[in-house]
Amino acid sequence: TDRKKFHTASVGQVFRLRPFHVLVATGGGYVGYRKYEDYKLEQLEKRGIEVPVKLASEWEVALYKSVPTRLLSRAWGRLNQVELPTWLRKPVYSLYIWTFGVNMKEAAVEDLHHYRNLSEFFRRKLKPQARPVCCVHSVISPSDGKILNFGQVKNCEVEQVKGVTYSLESFLGPRVSAEELHFSQAPPGNSFQQQLVTKEGNELYHCVIYLAPGDYHCFHSPTDWRVSHRRHFPGSLMSVNPGVARWIKELFCHNERVVLTGDWKHGFFSLTAVGATNVGSIRIYFDQDLHTNSPSYSKGSYNDFSFISNNNKEGIPMRKGEHLGEFNLGSTIVLIFEAPKDFKFHLKAGQKIRFGEALGSL
């Protein structure tokens, strides 16, 4: 008579799986598998063995995109804002420093107890002398990172890594009017690439820089130029590490990105900050209206903002080396610009580069 009654759920209720949970579990497991494959490829490359390009199929890309990386990135952003107890800061940051090889001797504030949360630590400023800006060459690296690819744009295609390309028009979006960019109309051309080149005899060039989690996360102006227009593409937040960039064609066109366009002394110039997993937050210092990784995400959409107005005919002038923006973690910067045919890059694919060092010159 004193026995207790236990109420149990039916077997069907216990093992009921919702589609969302299946997608998360399957997608997460597949991403883990891909990470392992990327690790194996890196080991082969270190041994000097050339790895053939193997692109993801449509179903593999769809499966990867089913992982709620935008939601996870917002959660990561919230976590980064949580203030850590003083006693916990040094152990947490020291683990991160050890894992990603961060050089804290370059930081403006070396004391780890100074950084109240992970976000402040990620966005740490450097000592002024840590990154001297090259005065000789016309284009410098806007950030620390690894050079994934560079060179002339050909056939309206840009290489994200060797052998894997994306469409120039898909990446930048429709041509912004010459009036909005505030420089002369380009000569008539059939292709999107020809429409971007404003001066006869010039070519279109590109450079892709990957920022690892341990790199300095701010980015700067790569040259003297004027920013006339901003285009924000909400999108996925897939990883942009070189292994994934080698696997998914048009990866940068899938991901959220902020395209800044304008002009420099040789014509068209653009800088694009590409978002990635856990990097839903892209900040442009002079653009207070920009809000990235918003919950209201419309696939395939983009929004434009012009810095040219009745009160400002010149746009936003940027000096070489001036602070431009920041990521909350590592990501990618893509430069696409017009220059004369004798422009030369002073780079090697795969090399490490630091903000302020030369990219190229005439």
CSV table of C-alpha atoms in Angstrom, one decimal:
chain,number,residue,atom,x,y,z
A,1,THR,CA,0.0,0.0,0.0
A,2,ASP,CA,3.0,2.3,0.5
A,3,ARG,CA,4.3,1.7,-3.0
A,4,LYS,CA,4.8,4.8,-5.2
A,5,LYS,CA,3.4,5.1,-8.6
A,6,PHE,CA,5.8,5.9,-11.5
A,7,HIS,CA,4.4,7.5,-14.6
A,8,THR,CA,6.5,6.5,-17.7
A,9,ALA,CA,6.3,7.9,-21.2
A,10,SER,CA,5.6,5.6,-24.1
A,11,VAL,CA,8.5,4.3,-26.2
A,12,GLY,CA,7.2,6.4,-29.1
A,13,GLN,CA,7.4,9.6,-27.0
A,14,VAL,CA,10.8,8.9,-25.7
A,15,PHE,CA,12.4,8.3,-29.1
A,16,ARG,CA,10.5,10.9,-31.0
A,17,LEU,CA,12.9,13.0,-33.0
A,18,ARG,CA,12.1,16.4,-34.5
A,19,PRO,CA,13.4,17.3,-38.0
A,20,PHE,CA,15.4,20.3,-36.5
A,21,HIS,CA,17.3,18.0,-34.1
A,22,VAL,CA,18.0,15.5,-37.0
A,23,LEU,CA,19.4,18.4,-39.1
A,24,VAL,CA,21.6,19.7,-36.3
A,25,ALA,CA,22.9,16.3,-35.4
A,26,THR,CA,23.6,15.2,-39.0
A,27,GLY,CA,24.9,18.5,-40.1
A,28,GLY,CA,27.1,18.9,-37.1
A,29,GLY,CA,28.5,15.4,-37.5
A,30,TYR,CA,29.3,16.0,-41.1
A,31,VAL,CA,31.1,19.3,-40.3
A,32,GLY,CA,33.2,17.4,-37.8
A,33,TYR,CA,34.0,14.8,-40.5
A,34,ARG,CA,35.0,17.6,-42.9
A,35,LYS,CA,37.3,19.1,-40.3
A,36,TYR,CA,39.1,15.8,-40.0
A,37,GLU,CA,39.4,15.6,-43.8
A,38,ASP,CA,40.8,19.2,-43.8
A,39,TYR,CA,43.4,18.2,-41.2
A,40,LYS,CA,44.5,15.2,-43.3
A,41,LEU,CA,44.9,17.5,-46.4
A,42,GLU,CA,47.0,20.0,-44.4
A,43,GLN,CA,49.3,17.2,-43.3
A,44,LEU,CA,49.8,16.1,-47.0
A,45,GLU,CA,50.5,19.7,-48.0
A,46,LYS,CA,53.1,20.0,-45.3
A,47,ARG,CA,54.9,16.9,-46.8
A,48,GLY,CA,54.9,18.6,-50.2
A,49,ILE,CA,52.3,16.3,-51.7
A,50,GLU,CA,50.0,18.1,-54.2
A,51,VAL,CA,46.3,17.5,-53.3
A,52,PRO,CA,43.8,17.4,-56.2
A,53,VAL,CA,40.8,19.7,-55.9
A,54,LYS,CA,37.6,17.9,-54.9
A,55,LEU,CA,34.6,20.2,-54.8
A,56,ALA,CA,31.5,19.6,-52.6
A,57,SER,CA,28.3,18.5,-54.3
A,58,GLU,CA,25.1,20.4,-54.1
A,59,TRP,CA,23.7,18.1,-51.4
A,60,GLU,CA,26.9,18.4,-49.3
A,61,VAL,CA,26.7,22.2,-49.5
A,62,ALA,CA,22.9,22.1,-48.6
A,63,LEU,CA,23.7,19.8,-45.6
A,64,TYR,CA,26.4,22.1,-44.4
A,65,LYS,CA,24.1,25.1,-44.7
A,66,SER,CA,21.4,23.2,-42.7
A,67,VAL,CA,23.6,23.7,-39.6
A,68,PRO,CA,22.3,26.7,-37.7
A,69,THR,CA,25.6,28.6,-37.9
A,70,ARG,CA,23.9,32.0,-37.8
A,71,LEU,CA,22.1,31.1,-34.5
A,72,LEU,CA,25.3,29.6,-33.1
A,73,SER,CA,27.3,32.7,-34.0
A,74,ARG,CA,24.8,34.9,-32.3
A,75,ALA,CA,25.0,32.7,-29.2
A,76,TRP,CA,28.8,32.8,-29.4
A,77,GLY,CA,28.6,36.6,-29.6
A,78,ARG,CA,26.5,36.8,-26.5
A,79,LEU,CA,28.9,34.5,-24.7
A,80,ASN,CA,31.8,36.7,-25.7
A,81,GLN,CA,30.1,39.7,-24.0
A,82,VAL,CA,29.8,37.9,-20.6
A,83,GLU,CA,32.2,39.5,-18.1
A,84,LEU,CA,34.6,37.0,-16.7
A,85,PRO,CA,35.6,37.0,-13.0
A,86,THR,CA,39.1,38.5,-12.5
A,87,TRP,CA,40.5,35.2,-11.3
A,88,LEU,CA,39.3,33.4,-14.4
A,89,ARG,CA,40.6,35.8,-17.0
A,90,LYS,CA,44.2,34.7,-17.1
A,91,PRO,CA,43.5,30.9,-17.4
A,92,VAL,CA,40.9,31.4,-20.1
A,93,TYR,CA,43.0,33.8,-22.2
A,94,SER,CA,46.2,31.9,-21.6
A,95,LEU,CA,44.5,28.7,-23.1
A,96,TYR,CA,43.5,30.7,-26.1
A,97,ILE,CA,47.0,32.2,-26.5
A,98,TRP,CA,48.5,28.8,-26.3
A,99,THR,CA,46.0,27.2,-28.7
A,100,PHE,CA,46.3,29.8,-31.5
A,101,GLY,CA,49.8,31.2,-31.0
A,102,VAL,CA,48.8,34.8,-30.0
A,103,ASN,CA,51.8,37.2,-29.5
A,104,MET,CA,50.7,39.3,-26.5
A,105,LYS,CA,53.9,41.3,-26.5
A,106,GLU,CA,52.5,43.2,-29.5
A,107,ALA,CA,49.3,44.1,-27.6
A,108,ALA,CA,48.9,47.7,-26.3
A,109,VAL,CA,47.8,46.2,-23.0
A,110,GLU,CA,49.7,42.9,-22.1
A,111,ASP,CA,48.0,42.4,-18.8
A,112,LEU,CA,45.3,39.7,-19.3
A,113,HIS,CA,43.3,40.9,-16.3
A,114,HIS,CA,42.6,44.1,-18.2
A,115,TYR,CA,40.2,42.4,-20.7
A,116,ARG,CA,36.8,42.0,-19.1
A,117,ASN,CA,35.4,39.5,-21.6
A,118,LEU,CA,36.4,37.5,-24.7
A,119,SER,CA,35.1,40.1,-27.1
A,120,GLU,CA,37.5,42.7,-25.7
A,121,PHE,CA,40.4,40.3,-25.9
A,122,PHE,CA,39.6,39.4,-29.5
A,123,ARG,CA,39.5,43.1,-30.4
A,124,ARG,CA,42.7,44.0,-28.5
A,125,LYS,CA,44.6,46.9,-30.0
A,126,LEU,CA,48.3,46.8,-30.8
A,127,LYS,CA,51.2,48.9,-29.8
A,128,PRO,CA,51.8,51.7,-32.4
A,129,GLN,CA,55.2,50.4,-33.3
A,130,ALA,CA,54.1,46.8,-33.7
A,131,ARG,CA,52.8,47.4,-37.2
A,132,PRO,CA,54.8,50.0,-39.1
A,133,VAL,CA,52.9,51.1,-42.3
A,134,CYS,CA,54.9,50.8,-45.5
A,135,CYS,CA,55.2,54.2,-47.1
A,136,VAL,CA,56.9,53.1,-50.3
A,137,HIS,CA,54.3,50.8,-51.9
A,138,SER,CA,50.8,52.0,-53.0
A,139,VAL,CA,48.8,49.1,-51.5
A,140,ILE,CA,49.4,47.5,-48.1
A,141,SER,CA,47.9,44.6,-46.3
A,142,PRO,CA,44.8,45.7,-44.4
A,143,SER,CA,45.2,43.0,-41.8
A,144,ASP,CA,47.2,40.2,-40.4
A,145,GLY,CA,46.6,36.9,-42.1
A,146,LYS,CA,47.5,34.4,-44.7
A,147,ILE,CA,47.5,35.1,-48.5
A,148,LEU,CA,45.2,32.6,-50.1
A,149,ASN,CA,45.3,34.0,-53.6
A,150,PHE,CA,46.1,37.1,-55.7
A,151,GLY,CA,46.5,38.2,-59.3
A,152,GLN,CA,44.5,39.5,-62.2
A,153,VAL,CA,40.8,38.9,-62.5
A,154,LYS,CA,40.2,36.8,-65.6
A,155,ASN,CA,36.9,35.9,-67.4
A,156,CYS,CA,34.8,37.5,-64.6
A,157,GLU,CA,36.0,34.7,-62.2
A,158,VAL,CA,38.1,35.2,-59.0
A,159,GLU,CA,40.1,32.5,-57.3
A,160,GLN,CA,39.3,32.0,-53.6
A,161,VAL,CA,42.1,29.4,-53.4
A,162,LYS,CA,44.1,27.8,-56.2
A,163,GLY,CA,41.8,26.1,-58.6
A,164,VAL,CA,38.5,27.1,-56.9
A,165,THR,CA,36.7,30.2,-58.2
A,166,TYR,CA,33.7,32.3,-57.7
A,167,SER,CA,31.7,34.7,-59.9
A,168,LEU,CA,32.8,38.3,-59.6
A,169,GLU,CA,29.2,39.6,-60.2
A,170,SER,CA,27.7,37.2,-57.7
A,171,PHE,CA,30.3,38.3,-55.1
A,172,LEU,CA,30.0,42.1,-55.5
A,173,GLY,CA,26.4,42.2,-56.7
A,174,PRO,CA,25.0,44.4,-59.5
A,175,ARG,CA,27.1,47.2,-60.8
A,176,VAL,CA,26.7,50.4,-58.7
A,177,SER,CA,26.1,53.5,-60.8
A,178,ALA,CA,29.0,55.7,-61.7
A,179,GLU,CA,27.1,58.7,-60.2
A,180,GLU,CA,26.8,56.9,-56.8
A,181,LEU,CA,30.5,55.9,-56.9
A,182,HIS,CA,31.3,59.5,-57.8
A,183,PHE,CA,33.8,58.9,-60.6
A,184,SER,CA,33.6,58.9,-64.4
A,185,GLN,CA,31.6,56.3,-66.3
A,186,ALA,CA,33.5,53.2,-67.4
A,187,PRO,CA,34.0,52.7,-71.1
A,188,PRO,CA,31.3,50.5,-72.7
A,189,GLY,CA,32.0,46.8,-72.0
A,190,ASN,CA,30.1,43.6,-72.5
A,191,SER,CA,31.2,41.8,-69.3
A,192,PHE,CA,30.7,42.8,-65.7
A,193,GLN,CA,34.5,42.8,-65.3
A,194,GLN,CA,34.9,45.3,-68.1
A,195,GLN,CA,32.2,47.6,-66.6
A,196,LEU,CA,34.2,47.9,-63.4
A,197,VAL,CA,37.4,49.1,-65.2
A,198,THR,CA,37.0,52.9,-65.6
A,199,LYS,CA,40.3,53.8,-67.4
A,200,GLU,CA,41.5,52.4,-70.7
A,201,GLY,CA,44.6,50.2,-70.4
A,202,ASN,CA,43.9,49.2,-66.8
A,203,GLU,CA,43.3,45.7,-65.4
A,204,LEU,CA,41.3,44.4,-62.5
A,205,TYR,CA,43.2,42.7,-59.7
A,206,HIS,CA,42.3,40.8,-56.6
A,207,CYS,CA,43.8,39.6,-53.3
A,208,VAL,CA,42.4,37.3,-50.6
A,209,ILE,CA,43.6,37.4,-47.0
A,210,TYR,CA,42.5,34.8,-44.4
A,211,LEU,CA,42.5,35.9,-40.8
A,212,ALA,CA,43.1,33.0,-38.4
A,213,PRO,CA,41.5,33.1,-34.9
A,214,GLY,CA,44.9,34.0,-33.4
A,215,ASP,CA,45.5,36.9,-35.7
A,216,TYR,CA,44.9,40.6,-34.9
A,217,HIS,CA,41.2,41.1,-35.6
A,218,CYS,CA,41.0,44.7,-36.7
A,219,PHE,CA,41.4,45.7,-40.4
A,220,HIS,CA,42.7,49.0,-41.8
A,221,SER,CA,42.6,51.0,-45.1
A,222,PRO,CA,44.9,49.3,-47.6
A,223,THR,CA,45.5,52.6,-49.5
A,224,ASP,CA,44.4,56.2,-49.9
A,225,TRP,CA,40.9,56.0,-51.3
A,226,ARG,CA,37.3,57.3,-51.0
A,227,VAL,CA,34.5,54.9,-49.8
A,228,SER,CA,31.3,55.8,-51.7
A,229,HIS,CA,29.0,52.9,-51.2
A,230,ARG,CA,28.3,50.0,-48.8
A,231,ARG,CA,26.5,46.8,-49.8
A,232,HIS,CA,25.5,44.3,-47.1
A,233,PHE,CA,24.7,40.7,-48.1
A,234,PRO,CA,23.1,38.7,-45.3
A,235,GLY,CA,24.0,35.1,-45.8
A,236,SER,CA,25.3,31.8,-44.3
A,237,LEU,CA,28.2,31.8,-41.8
A,238,MET,CA,30.2,28.8,-43.0
A,239,SER,CA,33.8,28.4,-42.1
A,240,VAL,CA,36.2,30.2,-44.4
A,241,ASN,CA,39.4,28.4,-43.5
A,242,PRO,CA,41.5,27.3,-46.5
A,243,GLY,CA,40.3,23.7,-46.3
A,244,VAL,CA,36.7,24.7,-46.6
A,245,ALA,CA,37.5,27.3,-49.3
A,246,ARG,CA,39.2,24.6,-51.3
A,247,TRP,CA,36.1,22.4,-50.9
A,248,ILE,CA,33.1,24.7,-51.5
A,249,LYS,CA,32.9,26.6,-54.8
A,250,GLU,CA,31.7,30.2,-54.4
A,251,LEU,CA,32.0,29.9,-50.6
A,252,PHE,CA,32.4,33.7,-50.3
A,253,CYS,CA,29.2,34.2,-52.3
A,254,HIS,CA,27.3,32.0,-49.9
A,255,ASN,CA,28.5,33.8,-46.7
A,256,GLU,CA,27.5,37.1,-45.1
A,257,ARG,CA,29.7,39.9,-46.3
A,258,VAL,CA,30.0,43.7,-46.3
A,259,VAL,CA,31.3,45.2,-49.6
A,260,LEU,CA,32.8,48.7,-49.5
A,261,THR,CA,33.3,50.3,-53.0
A,262,GLY,CA,34.8,53.5,-54.1
A,263,ASP,CA,37.7,54.9,-56.0
A,264,TRP,CA,41.4,55.5,-55.6
A,265,LYS,CA,43.9,57.4,-57.9
A,266,HIS,CA,43.8,54.6,-60.5
A,267,GLY,CA,40.0,54.0,-60.6
A,268,PHE,CA,37.7,51.4,-59.0
A,269,PHE,CA,38.6,50.1,-55.6
A,270,SER,CA,36.7,47.7,-53.2
A,271,LEU,CA,37.3,46.0,-49.9
A,272,THR,CA,35.0,43.2,-48.7
A,273,ALA,CA,34.8,41.8,-45.2
A,274,VAL,CA,33.5,38.2,-45.3
A,275,GLY,CA,31.8,36.7,-42.3
A,276,ALA,CA,32.3,33.1,-41.1
A,277,THR,CA,31.2,30.7,-38.3
A,278,ASN,CA,31.3,32.6,-35.0
A,279,VAL,CA,32.1,35.8,-36.9
A,280,GLY,CA,28.6,37.1,-37.5
A,281,SER,CA,29.7,40.5,-36.2
A,282,ILE,CA,31.4,42.7,-38.8
A,283,ARG,CA,31.9,46.3,-37.7
A,284,ILE,CA,32.8,49.3,-39.9
A,285,TYR,CA,33.8,52.2,-37.7
A,286,PHE,CA,32.3,55.0,-39.8
A,287,ASP,CA,29.0,53.1,-40.6
A,288,GLN,CA,26.7,53.2,-37.6
A,289,ASP,CA,23.7,51.9,-39.6
A,290,LEU,CA,25.3,48.5,-40.4
A,291,HIS,CA,24.0,45.6,-38.4
A,292,THR,CA,25.3,42.1,-39.4
A,293,ASN,CA,24.0,38.6,-38.5
A,294,SER,CA,20.5,39.9,-37.9
A,295,PRO,CA,17.7,37.4,-37.0
A,296,SER,CA,15.6,38.8,-39.9
A,297,TYR,CA,17.6,37.0,-42.7
A,298,SER,CA,16.2,36.9,-46.2
A,299,LYS,CA,18.1,34.5,-48.4
A,300,GLY,CA,19.6,36.1,-51.6
A,301,SER,CA,18.9,39.6,-50.5
A,302,TYR,CA,21.2,42.6,-50.0
A,303,ASN,CA,20.9,46.2,-48.9
A,304,ASP,CA,22.7,49.2,-50.2
A,305,PHE,CA,23.8,52.4,-48.5
A,306,SER,CA,25.4,55.4,-50.2
A,307,PHE,CA,27.8,57.7,-48.4
A,308,ILE,CA,27.4,60.3,-51.1
A,309,SER,CA,24.8,62.9,-50.2
A,310,ASN,CA,23.9,66.6,-50.8
A,311,ASN,CA,26.0,67.5,-47.7
A,312,ASN,CA,28.8,65.0,-48.6
A,313,LYS,CA,29.9,64.9,-52.2
A,314,GLU,CA,33.2,63.1,-51.6
A,315,GLY,CA,32.1,60.0,-49.6
A,316,ILE,CA,34.3,58.8,-46.8
A,317,PRO,CA,38.0,59.6,-47.3
A,318,MET,CA,40.4,56.9,-46.0
A,319,ARG,CA,44.1,57.2,-45.5
A,320,LYS,CA,46.5,54.3,-45.9
A,321,GLY,CA,46.7,52.4,-42.6
A,322,GLU,CA,43.7,54.2,-41.0
A,323,HIS,CA,41.4,52.1,-38.8
A,324,LEU,CA,38.5,50.8,-40.9
A,325,GLY,CA,36.7,48.0,-39.0
A,326,GLU,CA,37.0,44.8,-37.0
A,327,PHE,CA,35.8,41.2,-36.8
A,328,ASN,CA,34.9,39.3,-33.6
A,329,LEU,CA,37.1,36.4,-34.6
A,330,GLY,CA,39.2,35.4,-37.7
A,331,SER,CA,37.6,35.7,-41.1
A,332,THR,CA,38.6,36.9,-44.6
A,333,ILE,CA,39.3,40.2,-46.5
A,334,VAL,CA,39.0,40.4,-50.3
A,335,LEU,CA,40.4,43.3,-52.2
A,336,ILE,CA,39.3,43.9,-55.8
A,337,PHE,CA,40.6,46.9,-57.5
A,338,GLU,CA,41.6,48.5,-60.8
A,339,ALA,CA,45.2,49.4,-61.6
A,340,PRO,CA,47.5,49.9,-64.6
A,341,LYS,CA,49.0,46.9,-66.3
A,342,ASP,CA,52.4,47.3,-64.7
A,343,PHE,CA,51.0,46.9,-61.2
A,344,LYS,CA,52.9,44.0,-59.5
A,345,PHE,CA,52.2,42.1,-56.3
A,346,HIS,CA,55.0,41.4,-53.9
A,347,LEU,CA,53.5,38.2,-52.5
A,348,LYS,CA,53.6,34.4,-52.5
A,349,ALA,CA,50.5,32.3,-52.2
A,350,GLY,CA,50.3,30.8,-48.7
A,351,GLN,CA,52.6,33.3,-47.1
A,352,LYS,CA,51.8,34.9,-43.7
A,353,ILE,CA,51.5,38.7,-43.8
A,354,ARG,CA,50.9,41.4,-41.3
A,355,PHE,CA,49.0,44.6,-41.4
A,356,GLY,CA,51.1,47.5,-42.9
A,357,GLU,CA,53.3,45.2,-45.1
A,358,ALA,CA,53.4,45.7,-48.8
A,359,LEU,CA,50.9,43.9,-51.1
A,360,GLY,CA,52.0,45.5,-54.3
A,361,SER,CA,52.9,48.7,-56.2
A,362,LEU,CA,53.4,50.2,-59.7
